[in-house]
CSV table of N, CA and C in Angstrom, one decimal:
chain,number,residue,atom,x,y,z
U,1,MET,N,42.7,24.0,147.2
U,1,MET,CA,41.6,24.7,146.8
U,1,MET,C,41.1,24.8,145.5
U,2,LYS,N,42.3,25.1,144.8
U,2,LYS,CA,42.1,25.0,143.3
U,2,LYS,C,41.5,23.8,142.8
U,3,GLU,N,42.0,22.5,143.2
U,3,GLU,CA,41.5,21.2,142.8
U,3,GLU,C,40.0,21.2,143.0
U,4,ASN,N,39.5,21.5,144.0
U,4,ASN,CA,38.2,21.5,144.5
U,4,ASN,C,37.2,22.4,143.7
U,5,GLU,N,37.7,23.7,143.2
U,5,GLU,CA,37.1,24.4,142.0
U,5,GLU,C,37.0,23.9,140.7
U,6,LYS,N,38.1,23.1,140.5
U,6,LYS,CA,38.2,22.4,139.1
U,6,LYS,C,36.9,21.4,139.1
U,7,ILE,N,36.9,20.5,140.1
U,7,ILE,CA,35.7,19.7,140.1
U,7,ILE,C,34.4,20.3,140.0
U,8,THR,N,34.1,21.2,140.8
U,8,THR,CA,32.7,21.8,140.8
U,8,THR,C,32.3,22.5,139.6
U,9,LYS,N,33.3,23.0,138.9
U,9,LYS,CA,33.1,23.8,137.6
U,9,LYS,C,33.1,22.9,136.4
U,10,ARG,N,33.5,21.7,136.6
U,10,ARG,CA,33.3,20.7,135.5
U,10,ARG,C,31.6,20.4,135.1
U,11,PRO,N,31.4,20.2,133.9
U,11,PRO,CA,30.0,20.0,133.6
U,11,PRO,C,29.9,18.6,134.1
U,12,TYR,N,28.5,18.4,134.6
U,12,TYR,CA,28.0,17.1,135.2
U,12,TYR,C,28.2,15.9,134.1
U,13,PHE,N,27.7,16.1,132.9
U,13,PHE,CA,27.9,15.4,131.8
U,13,PHE,C,28.7,15.8,130.6
U,14,LYS,N,29.7,15.2,130.0
U,14,LYS,CA,30.3,15.7,128.9
U,14,LYS,C,29.5,15.1,127.8
U,15,LYS,N,29.8,15.9,126.5
U,15,LYS,CA,29.0,15.4,125.5
U,15,LYS,C,29.2,14.1,124.8
U,16,LEU,N,30.2,13.5,125.3
U,16,LEU,CA,30.5,12.1,124.7
U,16,LEU,C,29.6,11.1,125.8
U,17,ASP,N,29.6,11.5,127.1
U,17,ASP,CA,28.8,10.8,127.9
U,17,ASP,C,27.2,10.9,127.5
U,18,VAL,N,26.7,11.9,127.2
U,18,VAL,CA,25.4,12.1,126.6
U,18,VAL,C,25.0,11.5,125.4
U,19,LEU,N,26.1,11.6,124.3
U,19,LEU,CA,25.9,10.6,123.4
U,19,LEU,C,25.8,9.4,123.4
U,20,LEU,N,26.7,8.6,124.4
U,20,LEU,CA,26.8,7.3,124.8
U,20,LEU,C,25.3,6.8,125.2
U,21,TYR,N,24.9,7.4,126.4
U,21,TYR,CA,23.5,7.3,127.0
U,21,TYR,C,22.4,7.3,125.9
U,22,PHE,N,22.4,8.4,125.1
U,22,PHE,CA,21.4,8.3,124.0
U,22,PHE,C,21.5,7.1,123.2
U,23,LEU,N,22.6,6.6,122.6
U,23,LEU,CA,22.7,5.5,121.9
U,23,LEU,C,22.3,4.2,122.5
U,24,LEU,N,22.5,4.0,123.9
U,24,LEU,CA,22.3,3.1,124.6
U,24,LEU,C,20.8,3.0,124.7
U,25,VAL,N,20.1,4.1,125.0
U,25,VAL,CA,18.6,4.1,125.1
U,25,VAL,C,17.9,3.7,123.6
U,26,VAL,N,18.7,4.4,122.6
U,26,VAL,CA,18.0,3.8,121.2
U,26,VAL,C,18.1,2.3,121.1
U,27,LEU,N,19.3,1.7,121.3
U,27,LEU,CA,19.6,0.4,121.2
U,27,LEU,C,18.4,-0.4,121.9
U,28,ILE,N,18.4,-0.1,123.4
U,28,ILE,CA,17.5,-0.8,124.3
U,28,ILE,C,15.9,-0.9,123.4
U,29,ALA,N,15.5,0.4,123.1
U,29,ALA,CA,14.1,0.5,122.7
U,29,ALA,C,14.1,-0.1,121.4
U,30,GLY,N,15.1,-0.2,120.5
U,30,GLY,CA,15.1,-1.0,119.3
U,30,GLY,C,14.9,-2.6,119.5
U,31,LEU,N,15.7,-3.1,120.5
U,31,LEU,CA,15.5,-4.4,120.9
U,31,LEU,C,14.1,-4.8,121.5
U,32,MET,N,13.6,-3.8,122.3
U,32,MET,CA,12.4,-4.0,123.0
U,32,MET,C,11.2,-4.2,121.8
U,33,ILE,N,11.2,-3.1,120.8
U,33,ILE,CA,10.2,-3.1,119.8
U,33,ILE,C,10.4,-4.3,119.1
U,34,GLY,N,11.7,-4.9,118.5
U,34,GLY,CA,12.0,-6.2,117.9
U,34,GLY,C,11.4,-7.4,118.7
U,35,LEU,N,11.5,-7.1,119.8
U,35,LEU,CA,10.9,-8.6,120.5
U,35,LEU,C,9.5,-8.5,120.6
U,36,LEU,N,8.9,-7.5,120.8
U,36,LEU,CA,7.4,-7.3,120.9
U,36,LEU,C,6.8,-7.6,119.6
U,37,ASN,N,7.3,-7.3,118.3
U,37,ASN,CA,6.9,-7.6,117.2
U,37,ASN,C,7.2,-8.6,116.5
U,38,SER,N,7.8,-9.4,117.3
U,38,SER,CA,8.4,-10.8,116.5
U,38,SER,C,7.1,-11.6,116.0
U,39,LYS,N,7.5,-12.2,114.9
U,39,LYS,CA,6.2,-12.9,114.4
U,39,LYS,C,6.1,-14.4,115.0
U,40,LYS,N,4.9,-14.7,115.6
U,40,LYS,CA,4.9,-16.1,116.1
U,40,LYS,C,4.1,-16.9,115.2
U,41,PRO,N,4.2,-18.1,115.2
U,41,PRO,CA,3.4,-18.9,114.2
U,41,PRO,C,1.8,-18.6,114.4
U,42,ALA,N,1.2,-18.3,113.5
U,42,ALA,CA,-0.4,-18.0,113.5
U,42,ALA,C,-1.1,-19.2,114.0
U,43,THR,N,-1.9,-18.9,114.8
U,43,THR,CA,-2.7,-20.0,115.3
U,43,THR,C,-3.9,-20.1,114.4
U,44,GLU,N,-4.0,-21.5,113.8
U,44,GLU,CA,-4.8,-21.9,112.8
U,44,GLU,C,-5.9,-22.9,113.4
U,45,GLY,N,-5.8,-23.4,114.6
U,45,GLY,CA,-6.6,-24.3,115.1
U,45,GLY,C,-6.4,-24.6,116.5
U,46,PHE,N,-7.0,-25.6,117.0
U,46,PHE,CA,-6.8,-26.2,118.1
U,46,PHE,C,-6.9,-27.7,118.2
U,47,LYS,N,-6.5,-28.2,119.4
U,47,LYS,CA,-6.7,-29.6,119.4
U,47,LYS,C,-7.2,-30.0,120.7
U,48,VAL,N,-8.0,-31.1,121.0
U,48,VAL,CA,-8.5,-31.7,122.3
U,48,VAL,C,-7.8,-32.8,122.5
U,49,THR,N,-7.1,-33.1,123.7
U,49,THR,CA,-6.6,-34.3,124.0
U,49,THR,C,-7.4,-34.5,125.3
U,50,TYR,N,-7.2,-36.0,125.3
U,50,TYR,CA,-7.7,-37.0,126.6
U,50,TYR,C,-6.7,-38.0,126.7
U,51,ALA,N,-6.2,-37.8,128.0
U,51,ALA,CA,-5.2,-38.8,128.5
U,51,ALA,C,-4.2,-38.9,127.5
U,52,ASN,N,-3.7,-37.7,126.9
U,52,ASN,CA,-2.5,-37.7,126.0
U,52,ASN,C,-2.8,-38.1,124.7
U,53,GLU,N,-3.8,-38.6,124.4
U,53,GLU,CA,-4.4,-38.9,123.1
U,53,GLU,C,-5.1,-37.9,122.4
U,54,THR,N,-4.9,-37.5,121.2
U,54,THR,CA,-5.6,-36.4,120.5
U,54,THR,C,-7.0,-37.0,120.0
U,55,ALA,N,-8.3,-36.3,120.6
U,55,ALA,CA,-9.4,-36.5,120.5
U,55,ALA,C,-10.0,-35.7,119.3
U,56,LEU,N,-9.6,-34.6,119.1
U,56,LEU,CA,-10.2,-33.7,118.0
U,56,LEU,C,-9.1,-32.5,117.7
U,57,ILE,N,-9.1,-32.5,116.3
U,57,ILE,CA,-8.4,-31.3,115.9
U,57,ILE,C,-9.1,-30.6,114.9
U,58,PHE,N,-9.1,-29.0,115.0
U,58,PHE,CA,-10.1,-28.1,114.2
U,58,PHE,C,-9.0,-27.1,113.5
U,59,ASN,N,-9.3,-26.9,112.4
U,59,ASN,CA,-8.5,-25.8,111.4
U,59,ASN,C,-9.4,-24.9,111.2
U,60,PHE,N,-9.2,-23.6,111.7
U,60,PHE,CA,-9.9,-22.5,111.5
U,60,PHE,C,-9.9,-22.1,110.0
U,61,SER,N,-8.7,-22.2,109.3
U,61,SER,CA,-8.7,-21.4,107.8
U,61,SER,C,-9.5,-22.5,107.0
U,62,GLN,N,-9.5,-23.8,107.2
U,62,GLN,CA,-10.4,-24.7,106.6
U,62,GLN,C,-11.8,-25.0,107.1
U,63,ASN,N,-12.3,-24.4,108.2
U,63,ASN,CA,-13.3,-24.6,108.9
U,63,ASN,C,-13.8,-26.1,108.8
U,64,ASP,N,-12.6,-26.9,109.2
U,64,ASP,CA,-12.8,-28.2,109.1
U,64,ASP,C,-12.2,-28.9,110.3
U,65,TYR,N,-12.8,-30.1,110.7
U,65,TYR,CA,-12.1,-30.9,111.8
U,65,TYR,C,-11.9,-32.3,111.6
U,66,SER,N,-11.0,-32.8,112.5
U,66,SER,CA,-10.9,-34.3,112.4
U,66,SER,C,-11.0,-35.1,113.9
U,67,ILE,N,-11.6,-36.0,114.0
U,67,ILE,CA,-11.9,-36.7,115.2
U,67,ILE,C,-11.0,-37.8,115.4
U,68,GLY,N,-10.4,-38.0,116.4
U,68,GLY,CA,-9.4,-39.0,116.6
U,68,GLY,C,-10.3,-40.5,116.7
U,69,VAL,N,-9.6,-41.6,116.5
U,69,VAL,CA,-10.1,-42.9,116.5
U,69,VAL,C,-10.6,-43.3,117.8
U,70,GLY,N,-11.8,-43.8,117.8
U,70,GLY,CA,-12.2,-44.2,119.2
U,70,GLY,C,-13.0,-43.3,120.0
U,71,PHE,N,-13.1,-42.1,119.5
U,71,PHE,CA,-13.8,-40.8,120.4
U,71,PHE,C,-15.1,-40.8,120.0
U,72,ASP,N,-15.9,-40.6,120.9
U,72,ASP,CA,-17.4,-40.3,120.8
U,72,ASP,C,-17.6,-38.6,121.0
U,73,ILE,N,-17.8,-38.0,119.8
U,73,ILE,CA,-17.9,-36.5,119.7
U,73,ILE,C,-18.8,-36.4,118.8
U,74,HIS,N,-20.0,-35.7,119.5
U,74,HIS,CA,-21.2,-35.0,118.6
U,74,HIS,C,-21.0,-33.6,118.3
U,75,VAL,N,-21.2,-33.5,117.0
U,75,VAL,CA,-20.8,-32.0,116.2
U,75,VAL,C,-22.3,-31.4,115.7
U,76,SER,N,-22.2,-30.1,116.2
U,76,SER,CA,-23.3,-29.3,115.7
U,76,SER,C,-22.7,-28.1,115.0
U,77,ASN,N,-23.4,-27.4,113.8
U,77,ASN,CA,-22.8,-26.4,113.1
U,77,ASN,C,-23.9,-25.4,113.0
U,78,GLU,N,-23.6,-24.0,113.3
U,78,GLU,CA,-24.3,-23.0,112.9
U,78,GLU,C,-23.8,-21.8,112.4
U,79,GLY,N,-23.6,-21.6,111.4
U,79,GLY,CA,-22.8,-20.6,110.6
U,79,GLY,C,-21.3,-20.6,111.0
U,80,ASP,N,-20.9,-19.6,111.7
U,80,ASP,CA,-19.6,-19.5,112.0
U,80,ASP,C,-19.2,-20.2,113.6
U,81,GLU,N,-20.2,-21.0,114.0
U,81,GLU,CA,-19.8,-21.4,115.4
U,81,GLU,C,-20.3,-23.0,115.3
U,82,TRP,N,-19.3,-23.7,115.8
U,82,TRP,CA,-19.6,-25.2,116.1
U,82,TRP,C,-19.3,-25.5,117.4
U,83,VAL,N,-20.2,-26.5,117.9
U,83,VAL,CA,-20.3,-27.0,119.2
U,83,VAL,C,-19.9,-28.6,119.0
U,84,PHE,N,-18.9,-28.9,119.9
U,84,PHE,CA,-18.4,-30.3,120.0
U,84,PHE,C,-18.7,-30.9,121.4
U,85,THR,N,-19.5,-31.8,121.4
U,85,THR,CA,-19.7,-32.7,122.7
U,85,THR,C,-18.8,-33.7,122.6
U,86,VAL,N,-17.9,-33.7,123.7
U,86,VAL,CA,-16.9,-34.9,123.8
U,86,VAL,C,-17.6,-35.8,125.1
U,87,SER,N,-18.0,-36.9,124.7
U,87,SER,CA,-18.5,-37.9,125.6
U,87,SER,C,-17.2,-38.9,126.0
U,88,LEU,N,-17.0,-38.8,127.3
U,88,LEU,CA,-15.9,-39.7,127.7
U,88,LEU,C,-16.5,-40.7,128.8
U,89,GLN,N,-15.6,-41.4,129.5
U,89,GLN,CA,-15.9,-42.5,130.5
U,89,GLN,C,-16.4,-41.6,131.6
U,90,GLU,N,-15.7,-40.6,131.9
U,90,GLU,CA,-15.9,-39.6,133.0
U,90,GLU,C,-17.1,-38.7,133.0
U,91,GLY,N,-17.5,-38.6,131.8
U,91,GLY,CA,-18.7,-37.6,131.5
U,91,GLY,C,-18.7,-36.8,130.2
U,92,PHE,N,-18.9,-35.5,130.3
U,92,PHE,CA,-18.8,-34.9,129.2
U,92,PHE,C,-18.5,-33.6,129.0
U,93,ASN,N,-17.8,-32.9,127.8
U,93,ASN,CA,-17.4,-31.5,127.7
U,93,ASN,C,-17.9,-30.9,126.6
U,94,LYS,N,-18.7,-29.9,126.4
U,94,LYS,CA,-19.2,-29.1,125.5
U,94,LYS,C,-18.2,-28.1,124.9
U,95,ILE,N,-17.7,-28.1,123.8
U,95,ILE,CA,-16.5,-27.2,123.4
U,95,ILE,C,-17.2,-26.3,122.3
U,96,LYS,N,-17.1,-25.0,122.4
U,96,LYS,CA,-17.7,-24.1,121.5
U,96,LYS,C,-16.7,-23.3,120.7
U,97,VAL,N,-16.7,-23.5,119.2
U,97,VAL,CA,-15.6,-22.6,118.5
U,97,VAL,C,-16.3,-21.8,117.7
U,98,ASN,N,-15.7,-20.5,117.6
U,98,ASN,CA,-15.9,-19.4,116.9
U,98,ASN,C,-15.2,-19.3,115.9
U,99,VAL,N,-15.5,-19.6,114.6
U,99,VAL,CA,-14.4,-19.5,113.5
U,99,VAL,C,-14.0,-18.3,113.0
U,100,LYS,N,-15.1,-17.2,113.0
U,100,LYS,CA,-14.8,-15.8,112.8
U,100,LYS,C,-13.9,-15.2,113.7
U,101,ASN,N,-14.0,-15.4,115.1
U,101,ASN,CA,-13.2,-14.8,116.0
U,101,ASN,C,-11.8,-15.6,116.4
U,102,LYS,N,-11.9,-16.9,115.9
U,102,LYS,CA,-10.9,-17.9,116.1
U,102,LYS,C,-10.8,-17.9,117.6
U,103,THR,N,-11.9,-18.3,118.3
U,103,THR,CA,-11.8,-18.6,119.7
U,103,THR,C,-12.4,-19.8,120.0
U,104,VAL,N,-12.0,-20.3,121.3
U,104,VAL,CA,-12.6,-21.7,121.6
U,104,VAL,C,-12.7,-21.6,123.1
U,105,SER,N,-14.0,-22.3,123.5
U,105,SER,CA,-14.3,-22.2,125.1
U,105,SER,C,-15.0,-23.5,125.3
U,106,VAL,N,-14.8,-23.9,126.5
U,106,VAL,CA,-15.8,-24.9,127.1
U,106,VAL,C,-16.9,-24.4,128.0
U,107,ILE,N,-18.3,-24.6,127.3
U,107,ILE,CA,-19.5,-23.9,127.6
U,107,ILE,C,-20.4,-24.8,128.5
U,108,ASP,N,-19.8,-26.1,128.8
U,108,ASP,CA,-20.7,-27.1,129.6
U,108,ASP,C,-19.8,-28.2,129.8
U,109,ALA,N,-20.0,-28.9,131.0
U,109,ALA,CA,-19.2,-29.8,131.6
U,109,ALA,C,-19.9,-30.5,132.7
U,110,ASP,N,-19.8,-31.7,133.0
U,110,ASP,CA,-20.4,-32.5,134.2
U,110,ASP,C,-19.1,-32.9,135.1
U,111,CYS,N,-18.1,-32.3,135.0
U,111,CYS,CA,-16.8,-32.6,135.7
U,111,CYS,C,-16.7,-32.4,137.1
U,112,SER,N,-17.3,-31.4,137.7
U,112,SER,CA,-17.4,-31.2,138.9
U,112,SER,C,-18.3,-30.2,139.4
U,113,PHE,N,-18.4,-29.8,140.7
U,113,PHE,CA,-19.2,-29.0,141.1
U,113,PHE,C,-18.8,-27.4,140.6
U,114,SER,N,-17.5,-27.2,140.7
U,114,SER,CA,-16.8,-25.8,140.4
U,114,SER,C,-16.6,-25.8,138.8
U,115,LYS,N,-16.7,-26.7,138.1
U,115,LYS,CA,-16.5,-26.7,136.7
U,115,LYS,C,-15.6,-25.4,136.2
U,116,ASP,N,-14.2,-25.6,136.6
U,116,ASP,CA,-13.3,-24.7,136.5
U,116,ASP,C,-13.0,-24.6,134.9
U,117,CYS,N,-13.2,-25.6,134.2
U,117,CYS,CA,-12.9,-25.6,132.9
U,117,CYS,C,-14.1,-24.7,131.9
U,118,VAL,N,-15.3,-24.6,132.5
U,118,VAL,CA,-16.2,-23.7,132.0
U,118,VAL,C,-15.9,-22.3,132.1
U,119,TYR,N,-15.4,-22.1,133.2
U,119,TYR,CA,-15.1,-20.6,133.8
U,119,TYR,C,-13.8,-20.3,133.3
U,120,SER,N,-12.9,-21.1,132.6
U,120,SER,CA,-11.7,-20.6,132.1
U,120,SER,C,-11.8,-19.5,130.8
U,121,ALA,N,-10.8,-18.9,130.9
U,121,ALA,CA,-11.1,-17.8,129.6
U,121,ALA,C,-10.9,-18.4,128.2
U,122,PRO,N,-11.6,-18.1,127.4
U,122,PRO,CA,-11.5,-18.7,126.1
U,122,PRO,C,-9.9,-18.5,125.4
U,123,ILE,N,-9.7,-19.5,124.6
U,123,ILE,CA,-8.4,-19.5,124.0
U,123,ILE,C,-8.8,-18.7,122.7
U,124,SER,N,-7.7,-17.5,122.5
U,124,SER,CA,-7.8,-16.7,121.4
U,124,SER,C,-6.5,-16.3,120.9
U,125,ASN,N,-6.2,-15.7,119.9
U,125,ASN,CA,-4.9,-15.3,119.4
U,125,ASN,C,-3.6,-16.4,119.7
U,126,GLY,N,-4.1,-17.5,120.0
U,126,GLY,CA,-3.0,-18.5,120.3
U,126,GLY,C,-2.6,-18.6,121.7
U,127,LYS,N,-3.3,-17.7,122.6
U,127,LYS,CA,-3.0,-17.7,123.9
U,127,LYS,C,-4.1,-18.4,124.7
U,128,GLY,N,-3.5,-19.2,125.7
U,128,GLY,CA,-4.4,-19.9,126.7
U,128,GLY,C,-4.4,-21.4,126.4
U,129,VAL,N,-4.8,-21.9,127.5
U,129,VAL,CA,-5.1,-23.5,127.4
U,129,VAL,C,-6.2,-23.7,128.4
U,130,ILE,N,-7.1,-24.6,128.2
U,130,ILE,CA,-8.2,-25.0,128.9
U,130,ILE,C,-7.9,-26.4,129.4
U,131,ILE,N,-7.8,-26.6,130.7
U,131,ILE,CA,-7.9,-28.0,131.2
U,131,ILE,C,-9.0,-28.2,132.1
U,132,CYS,N,-9.5,-29.4,132.0
U,132,CYS,CA,-10.5,-29.9,132.6
U,132,CYS,C,-9.8,-31.3,133.5
U,133,ALA,N,-9.4,-31.1,134.5
U,133,ALA,CA,-8.4,-32.2,135.4
U,133,ALA,C,-9.3,-33.3,135.6
U,134,PRO,N,-10.8,-33.2,136.2
U,134,PRO,CA,-11.4,-34.5,136.5
U,134,PRO,C,-11.6,-35.3,135.1
U,135,HIS,N,-11.8,-34.9,134.0
U,135,HIS,CA,-11.9,-35.6,132.9
U,135,HIS,C,-10.6,-35.8,132.1
U,136,ASN,N,-9.5,-35.2,132.5
U,136,ASN,CA,-8.2,-35.5,131.9
U,136,ASN,C,-8.1,-34.9,130.5
U,137,LEU,N,-8.9,-33.8,130.3
U,137,LEU,CA,-9.0,-33.2,128.9
U,137,LEU,C,-8.4,-31.9,128.8
U,138,MET,N,-7.6,-31.6,127.7
U,138,MET,CA,-7.0,-30.4,127.5
U,138,MET,C,-7.3,-29.7,126.3
U,139,VAL,N,-7.6,-28.5,126.0
U,139,VAL,CA,-7.9,-27.9,124.6
U,139,VAL,C,-6.6,-26.9,124.6
U,140,LEU,N,-6.1,-27.1,123.5
U,140,LEU,CA,-4.7,-26.3,123.3
U,140,LEU,C,-4.7,-25.7,121.9
U,141,PRO,N,-4.2,-24.4,121.8
U,141,PRO,CA,-4.1,-23.8,120.5
U,141,PRO,C,-2.9,-24.4,119.7
U,142,ILE,N,-3.0,-24.6,118.3
U,142,ILE,CA,-1.9,-25.1,117.5
U,142,ILE,C,-1.8,-24.1,116.3
U,143,SER,N,-0.5,-24.2,115.9
U,143,SER,CA,-0.1,-23.4,114.6
U,143,SER,C,-0.4,-24.3,113.5
U,144,GLU,N,-0.1,-23.6,112.3
U,144,GLU,CA,-0.6,-24.3,111.0
U,144,GLU,C,0.4,-25.4,110.8
U,145,THR,N,1.6,-25.4,111.4
U,145,THR,CA,2.5,-26.5,111.0
U,145,THR,C,2.4,-27.7,111.9
U,146,GLU,N,1.5,-27.4,112.8
U,146,GLU,CA,1.0,-28.7,113.6
U,146,GLU,C,-0.2,-29.5,113.1
U,147,ILE,N,-0.9,-28.9,112.3
U,147,ILE,CA,-2.3,-29.5,111.8
U,147,ILE,C,-1.8,-30.5,110.7
U,148,PRO,N,-2.2,-31.6,111.0
U,148,PRO,CA,-2.1,-32.7,109.8
U,148,PRO,C,-2.9,-32.3,108.8
U,149,PRO,N,-2.6,-32.8,107.8
U,149,PRO,CA,-3.5,-32.7,106.5
U,149,PRO,C,-4.9,-33.5,106.9
U,150,MET,N,-5.9,-32.7,106.4
U,150,MET,CA,-7.3,-33.3,106.6
U,150,MET,C,-7.8,-34.0,105.4
U,151,ALA,N,-8.3,-35.0,105.6
U,151,ALA,CA,-9.0,-35.9,104.5
U,151,ALA,C,-10.5,-35.4,104.1
U,152,GLY,N,-10.7,-35.0,103.1
U,152,GLY,CA,-12.0,-34.5,103.0
U,152,GLY,C,-13.1,-34.8,102.0
């Protein structure tokens, strides 16, 4: 009976247990904050690929672009907005770029009835990809290290 009383009178957590759990929570919270705040390469532009060939590269910081050899791309610019009409054998895609917000979206295409690429979320903050499967076209964010020097 005395053994039973010892067990029930003993505190549920000892001071050392509480200290160990507290340190464990602080360590996990610190790791989570570190992972969430880790620096990713800043998105400085985007590229458009057709059949794995680079058709267009745009640099937000320089507000400049480079068109791949052999691609038919019509360009228009109004202030902070650019519109690139990429003409392909399969059809066309219109890509709108907002330099101020660093966003890219496909605003028109003749790829299919559903036009999934047009209804895709814009690429912003380096997140997202826009794919036009019928035209074999992809719009991808790129970091500063991936942008080749542009002749101007």
